[in-house]
XYZ file of C-alpha atoms in Angstrom:
433
model
C -148.382 92.561 -74.579
C -147.434 90.341 -77.503
C -149.242 90.453 -80.858
C -150.712 86.997 -80.182
C -152.140 88.125 -76.839
C -153.621 91.258 -78.386
C -155.240 89.229 -81.144
C -156.723 86.803 -78.588
C -158.095 89.703 -76.569
C -159.582 91.300 -79.686
C -161.222 88.034 -80.764
C -162.691 87.494 -77.298
C -164.058 91.028 -77.396
C -165.551 90.438 -80.841
C -167.316 87.279 -79.742
C -168.758 89.014 -76.710
C -170.015 91.886 -78.889
C -171.727 89.508 -81.273
C -173.838 88.094 -78.430
C -174.960 91.440 -77.119
C -178.782 91.759 -77.054
C -180.312 94.549 -79.036
C -182.735 97.260 -78.074
C -184.160 100.402 -79.643
C -184.206 103.893 -78.163
C -186.675 105.699 -80.387
C -187.530 109.199 -79.236
C -190.822 110.724 -80.206
C -191.014 114.171 -81.700
C -193.047 116.310 -84.046
C -193.103 116.080 -87.830
C -190.139 115.025 -89.926
C -190.365 113.761 -93.501
C -194.088 114.406 -93.024
C -194.399 112.045 -90.042
C -193.058 111.481 -86.552
C -189.491 112.435 -85.691
C -187.085 109.676 -84.741
C -184.259 111.726 -83.299
C -180.936 110.492 -82.015
C -180.870 109.599 -78.293
C -178.679 111.649 -75.951
C -175.026 110.728 -76.138
C -173.899 108.938 -73.018
C -170.837 107.170 -71.731
C -171.930 103.551 -71.722
C -168.551 101.903 -71.339
C -168.778 102.303 -67.542
C -172.245 100.796 -67.292
C -173.444 97.233 -67.624
C -176.932 98.409 -68.575
C -176.151 99.555 -72.143
C -177.370 96.328 -73.729
C -178.416 98.159 -76.886
C -175.151 99.969 -77.416
C -173.974 97.551 -80.065
C -177.090 97.513 -82.219
C -177.844 98.976 -85.589
C -181.538 99.848 -85.368
C -182.611 100.197 -88.960
C -186.240 99.652 -88.057
C -187.045 96.172 -89.335
C -190.715 95.843 -88.331
C -192.884 97.723 -90.854
C -196.007 97.310 -88.723
C -194.422 98.690 -85.583
C -193.110 101.730 -87.471
C -195.816 102.125 -90.077
C -195.430 105.908 -90.167
C -192.315 105.405 -92.259
C -193.773 102.836 -94.644
C -193.575 105.347 -97.491
C -190.088 106.627 -96.856
C -187.746 103.939 -95.561
C -186.044 103.112 -92.340
C -184.662 106.091 -90.418
C -181.268 105.334 -88.961
C -181.348 105.569 -85.180
C -178.189 106.518 -83.335
C -176.695 104.282 -80.688
C -175.126 105.707 -77.534
C -171.425 105.927 -78.207
C -169.208 103.510 -76.387
C -166.471 105.823 -75.262
C -165.524 109.461 -74.983
C -164.582 111.420 -78.074
C -161.134 111.942 -76.582
C -160.241 108.263 -76.338
C -157.472 108.809 -78.914
C -155.981 105.778 -80.656
C -152.384 105.890 -81.771
C -151.042 102.834 -83.572
C -147.290 103.021 -83.935
C -146.219 99.385 -83.972
C -146.438 97.123 -86.978
C -148.067 94.539 -84.729
C -151.045 96.825 -84.202
C -151.816 96.633 -87.920
C -151.927 92.841 -87.599
C -154.383 93.132 -84.715
C -156.644 95.508 -86.630
C -156.502 93.397 -89.787
C -157.637 90.371 -87.796
C -160.340 92.379 -86.036
C -161.748 94.021 -89.180
C -161.889 90.818 -91.216
C -163.316 88.796 -88.325
C -166.009 91.434 -87.793
C -167.142 90.983 -91.393
C -168.080 87.350 -90.652
C -170.639 88.334 -88.015
C -174.256 88.879 -89.138
C -175.061 92.534 -89.677
C -178.511 94.062 -89.517
C -177.464 96.395 -92.310
C -176.694 93.579 -94.739
C -179.141 91.768 -96.942
C -181.055 88.960 -95.285
C -181.490 87.280 -98.659
C -177.807 86.944 -99.478
C -176.310 83.459 -99.213
C -172.749 84.659 -99.762
C -170.722 85.169 -96.604
C -167.174 86.347 -96.067
C -165.917 82.869 -95.229
C -167.003 81.564 -98.668
C -165.082 84.199 -100.633
C -161.468 83.752 -101.698
C -160.317 87.365 -101.533
C -156.759 86.488 -102.490
C -158.053 84.928 -105.710
C -159.960 88.107 -106.552
C -156.887 90.272 -105.946
C -154.767 87.929 -108.072
C -157.292 88.149 -110.917
C -157.122 91.935 -110.821
C -153.327 92.008 -110.625
C -153.137 89.694 -113.643
C -154.849 92.285 -115.827
C -152.871 94.381 -118.278
C -152.681 97.245 -117.599
C -152.659 96.900 -113.828
C -155.953 98.502 -112.652
C -154.328 99.658 -109.405
C -151.943 101.867 -111.381
C -154.764 103.846 -113.011
C -157.390 104.350 -110.302
C -159.459 107.424 -109.532
C -158.685 109.886 -106.734
C -160.220 107.489 -104.201
C -157.810 104.717 -105.228
C -160.718 102.297 -105.719
C -160.924 99.460 -108.223
C -164.410 98.100 -108.926
C -164.476 94.326 -109.288
C -167.309 92.654 -111.202
C -167.799 88.872 -111.309
C -166.227 87.102 -114.308
C -168.505 86.621 -117.304
C -166.838 83.400 -118.500
C -166.372 80.018 -116.815
C -164.010 81.310 -114.109
C -166.642 80.900 -111.390
C -167.216 77.270 -112.342
C -163.520 76.589 -112.687
C -162.636 77.768 -109.204
C -166.017 76.968 -107.599
C -165.686 80.084 -105.473
C -167.987 82.998 -104.712
C -166.893 86.197 -106.433
C -169.482 88.888 -105.680
C -169.090 92.501 -106.817
C -166.890 94.529 -104.499
C -164.447 97.411 -104.344
C -160.734 96.793 -103.841
C -158.420 99.464 -102.467
C -154.647 99.129 -102.445
C -152.948 100.949 -99.576
C -149.461 100.827 -98.183
C -149.152 98.927 -94.941
C -147.581 101.976 -93.302
C -150.303 104.434 -94.411
C -152.550 106.303 -92.016
C -155.489 105.633 -94.322
C -155.156 101.897 -93.625
C -155.106 102.440 -89.869
C -158.173 104.675 -90.019
C -160.247 102.290 -92.137
C -159.282 99.294 -90.013
C -160.046 101.103 -86.776
C -163.418 102.350 -88.051
C -164.314 98.727 -88.851
C -163.911 97.479 -85.284
C -167.145 95.721 -84.185
C -168.106 98.370 -81.636
C -167.935 101.062 -84.333
C -168.872 99.091 -87.445
C -172.498 98.532 -86.398
C -173.121 102.165 -85.479
C -175.648 103.355 -88.109
C -173.907 106.727 -88.235
C -170.561 105.165 -89.151
C -169.992 106.433 -92.692
C -166.792 104.473 -93.388
C -167.004 101.720 -96.041
C -167.272 98.189 -94.656
C -164.219 95.961 -95.008
C -165.066 92.423 -96.142
C -161.550 91.019 -96.297
C -157.892 91.973 -96.591
C -155.011 90.515 -98.597
C -151.390 91.353 -97.805
C -148.798 91.359 -100.593
C -145.315 92.737 -99.932
C -145.650 96.337 -98.723
C -149.312 96.646 -99.695
C -152.628 95.655 -98.171
C -155.531 95.114 -100.565
C -158.760 95.966 -98.758
C -161.844 94.258 -100.197
C -164.743 96.588 -99.478
C -168.507 96.403 -99.699
C -169.566 97.434 -103.218
C -170.935 100.974 -103.371
C -172.359 103.138 -106.156
C -172.001 106.833 -106.891
C -174.289 108.750 -104.551
C -176.720 109.782 -107.300
C -176.698 106.664 -109.474
C -179.560 105.906 -109.998
C -180.639 109.539 -109.659
C -182.490 110.908 -106.661
C -185.978 111.806 -107.802
C -187.712 113.945 -105.199
C -187.212 116.197 -102.191
C -187.291 113.373 -99.648
C -184.358 111.648 -101.378
C -182.234 114.784 -101.051
C -183.303 115.328 -97.448
C -182.358 111.761 -96.547
C -178.971 112.142 -98.243
C -178.155 115.373 -96.406
C -179.333 113.883 -93.095
C -177.098 110.835 -93.416
C -174.201 112.979 -94.638
C -174.354 115.144 -91.506
C -174.803 112.139 -89.227
C -171.806 110.449 -90.830
C -169.664 113.557 -90.522
C -170.680 113.915 -86.861
C -169.643 110.321 -86.218
C -166.274 110.647 -87.946
C -165.524 113.870 -86.098
C -166.379 112.112 -82.828
C -163.630 109.686 -83.745
C -161.411 112.720 -84.460
C -161.170 111.829 -88.158
C -160.979 114.850 -90.482
C -159.854 115.693 -94.010
C -162.649 113.938 -95.919
C -162.869 116.044 -99.119
C -166.552 116.666 -98.360
C -167.054 119.146 -101.205
C -166.260 116.579 -103.914
C -168.995 114.410 -105.429
C -166.535 111.514 -105.614
C -166.305 111.484 -101.806
C -169.917 110.345 -101.432
C -171.199 106.883 -102.344
C -174.327 104.852 -101.635
C -175.059 101.224 -100.788
C -177.870 99.832 -102.938
C -177.042 96.188 -102.287
C -179.465 95.579 -99.423
C -182.190 95.003 -101.994
C -180.700 93.971 -105.314
C -184.132 93.790 -106.948
C -185.031 97.366 -106.045
C -184.135 98.628 -109.507
C -187.324 98.567 -111.495
C -187.149 97.449 -115.120
C -190.744 98.459 -115.671
C -190.402 102.064 -114.585
C -187.777 104.126 -116.362
C -187.060 107.819 -116.480
C -187.322 109.863 -119.647
C -183.637 109.189 -120.309
C -184.189 105.426 -120.068
C -182.437 105.083 -116.690
C -184.087 102.563 -114.324
C -185.638 104.212 -111.296
C -184.634 103.137 -107.816
C -187.418 103.058 -105.258
C -185.752 104.888 -102.368
C -189.149 105.134 -100.663
C -189.546 101.379 -100.292
C -185.905 100.333 -99.932
C -183.656 102.275 -97.561
C -180.183 103.210 -98.730
C -176.998 103.965 -96.818
C -174.612 106.732 -97.780
C -170.883 106.608 -97.072
C -167.805 108.800 -97.265
C -165.589 106.987 -99.734
C -162.382 109.032 -99.916
C -160.050 108.718 -96.931
C -156.869 109.301 -98.946
C -156.170 112.622 -97.183
C -158.008 111.878 -93.942
C -156.167 111.762 -90.641
C -156.895 111.331 -86.967
C -156.479 114.759 -85.435
C -154.115 114.619 -82.420
C -155.523 115.588 -79.076
C -154.612 119.138 -78.102
C -156.729 119.206 -74.968
C -158.035 116.448 -72.749
C -161.803 116.495 -72.452
C -163.945 114.786 -69.799
C -165.793 111.577 -70.584
C -169.008 113.559 -71.082
C -167.453 115.763 -73.745
C -169.684 116.752 -76.698
C -169.349 114.874 -80.008
C -166.906 117.360 -81.532
C -165.496 119.168 -78.507
C -164.046 122.607 -78.276
C -164.940 124.003 -81.682
C -166.911 127.020 -80.582
C -168.035 129.660 -83.078
C -166.283 131.847 -85.580
C -164.714 131.340 -88.964
C -161.344 129.758 -89.543
C -158.534 132.049 -88.527
C -154.860 131.947 -87.713
C -155.581 132.081 -83.973
C -157.676 128.934 -84.012
C -155.969 125.596 -83.226
C -155.045 123.481 -86.228
C -157.248 120.612 -85.012
C -160.266 122.909 -84.856
C -159.533 124.194 -88.346
C -159.517 120.642 -89.718
C -162.967 119.906 -88.333
C -164.512 123.190 -89.440
C -162.960 122.920 -92.890
C -164.805 119.623 -93.320
C -168.040 121.305 -92.258
C -167.456 124.183 -94.669
C -166.722 121.784 -97.532
C -169.854 119.824 -96.670
C -171.852 123.065 -96.629
C -170.540 123.921 -100.095
C -171.636 120.532 -101.409
C -175.087 120.787 -99.788
C -175.558 124.305 -101.163
C -175.043 122.994 -104.700
C -177.301 119.980 -104.104
C -180.151 122.214 -102.963
C -180.247 123.882 -106.370
C -181.960 120.680 -107.534
C -184.726 121.065 -104.935
C -185.770 124.744 -104.864
C -188.833 123.744 -102.817
C -186.621 123.528 -99.694
C -183.534 125.502 -100.721
C -184.876 128.665 -99.106
C -185.702 126.961 -95.808
C -182.264 125.362 -95.613
C -180.323 128.466 -96.621
C -179.629 129.274 -92.978
C -178.045 125.822 -92.617
C -175.557 126.264 -95.449
C -174.803 129.825 -94.352
C -174.048 128.654 -90.809
C -171.850 125.837 -92.113
C -169.921 128.127 -94.455
C -169.522 131.200 -92.252
C -170.751 130.444 -88.733
C -168.033 128.116 -87.510
C -170.538 125.327 -86.871
C -169.272 121.900 -85.922
C -170.806 118.829 -87.565
C -173.245 118.110 -84.756
C -174.387 121.749 -84.684
C -175.173 121.470 -88.388
C -176.989 118.162 -87.910
C -179.187 119.549 -85.138
C -180.000 122.701 -87.087
C -180.879 120.585 -90.121
C -183.298 118.461 -88.076
C -184.912 121.579 -86.623
C -185.352 123.163 -90.050
C -186.881 119.981 -91.469
C -189.625 120.155 -88.847
C -191.026 123.217 -90.602
C -191.228 121.611 -94.050
C -194.835 120.629 -94.935
C -195.372 116.910 -95.455
C -196.583 117.308 -99.031
C -193.296 118.953 -100.067
C -191.285 115.758 -99.578
C -192.931 114.096 -102.570
C -192.289 117.038 -104.891
C -190.056 116.033 -107.818
C -186.501 117.293 -107.975
C -185.515 119.562 -110.858
C -181.862 118.696 -111.543
C -179.640 121.326 -113.097
C -178.255 120.942 -116.580
C -175.134 118.733 -116.552
C -172.706 121.651 -116.929
C -174.037 123.248 -113.742
C -174.076 120.125 -111.567
C -171.436 119.271 -108.951
C -168.361 117.371 -110.078
C -169.468 113.926 -111.181
C -167.516 110.877 -110.120
C -166.835 108.194 -112.706
C -166.610 104.547 -111.720
C -164.803 102.066 -113.973
C -165.535 98.394 -113.362
C -162.994 95.680 -114.084
C -164.670 92.444 -115.224
C -162.391 89.435 -115.508
C -162.056 87.342 -118.662
C -160.280 84.068 -119.402
C -157.073 85.720 -120.570
C -156.820 87.632 -117.289
C -156.629 84.558 -115.093
C -153.415 84.123 -113.165
C -151.371 81.199 -114.370
C -151.318 78.209 -112.103
């Protein structure tokens, strides 16, 4: 099939996805975050059925009256049934496949998303991404030559008359430069396909646009913040972070993506943009840092470092009803275990290390969740095992504990802190016309 035919097929598929009706599959349970449990529905193979009308929805519960139990915490993210088996395996070898995925990812960003702000008037088709990349490349020194380990450049809107001169929208965003031949590019593009992009467990950053220049592709990504900036303030904030972290890891392992540097603070970022006015100027911490009301405004956490990630090759074919991360079993990493299995469990172990350090800030629940981190570090748990154990352990936490304040460690004892450097544009940085 030619590249043009593949692109046409992808676009037709995108348009059909965008018209899919939505539905919610909320399961009732006992107590969680002090209220009812909204657990993930059973995983099912919906690609063979015409009845999965809700399979393409992102059900971040929008009706506060219908789900009033969570009025004081935020919207729990409900899992959609996955669209295909975990062993579907995608292998893009041809250069033309990159073109198809670039078209698909950027076209998907133009469709309305339930996870994006309803108050924003800026859409992808009003943004000149090439102009933004040119403005960054015109800087001296080149910001793409001195990025952090994630290879991310933070773009802030110009503070001079550039916006008026070009009459173009230039919202804050992240820009990542990747080689066209890199596996990281293929992974990020594939994870931004419409059928995966709207899954609330998808922890890959959202691609807004892409600009190709010579051997590089500049991915313009949704702007994210460091996971703890502004700081998490109480137990419920930490619980929500760990929950989304495990859900995101489960999703990525379903897609056979591993190597996510889960133990590093720089690998975790948060989206605060859904409510730009959520930062309160009236309420500040003792250090003068504005507080973010994570109770009223839900946040989304993402894995931000895919520089060493890869899609693990299939070593065994699994049936369509295979579990989310098939074939891991129990036991610690050893030389007799398949390499693919080691990659998945290493992610879980790294994630367990990071969670263990986080829990030092919330001693009120550290004891109850000790069995979770122990199982992740030494029990050979897969990501979904850890997620399910975490949910079960949270059921036993009294409701009043979730509002207990966190007691962060002194800076020298905290996990590695990521540093984000923004790159505002000034008049002298404009590209010459």
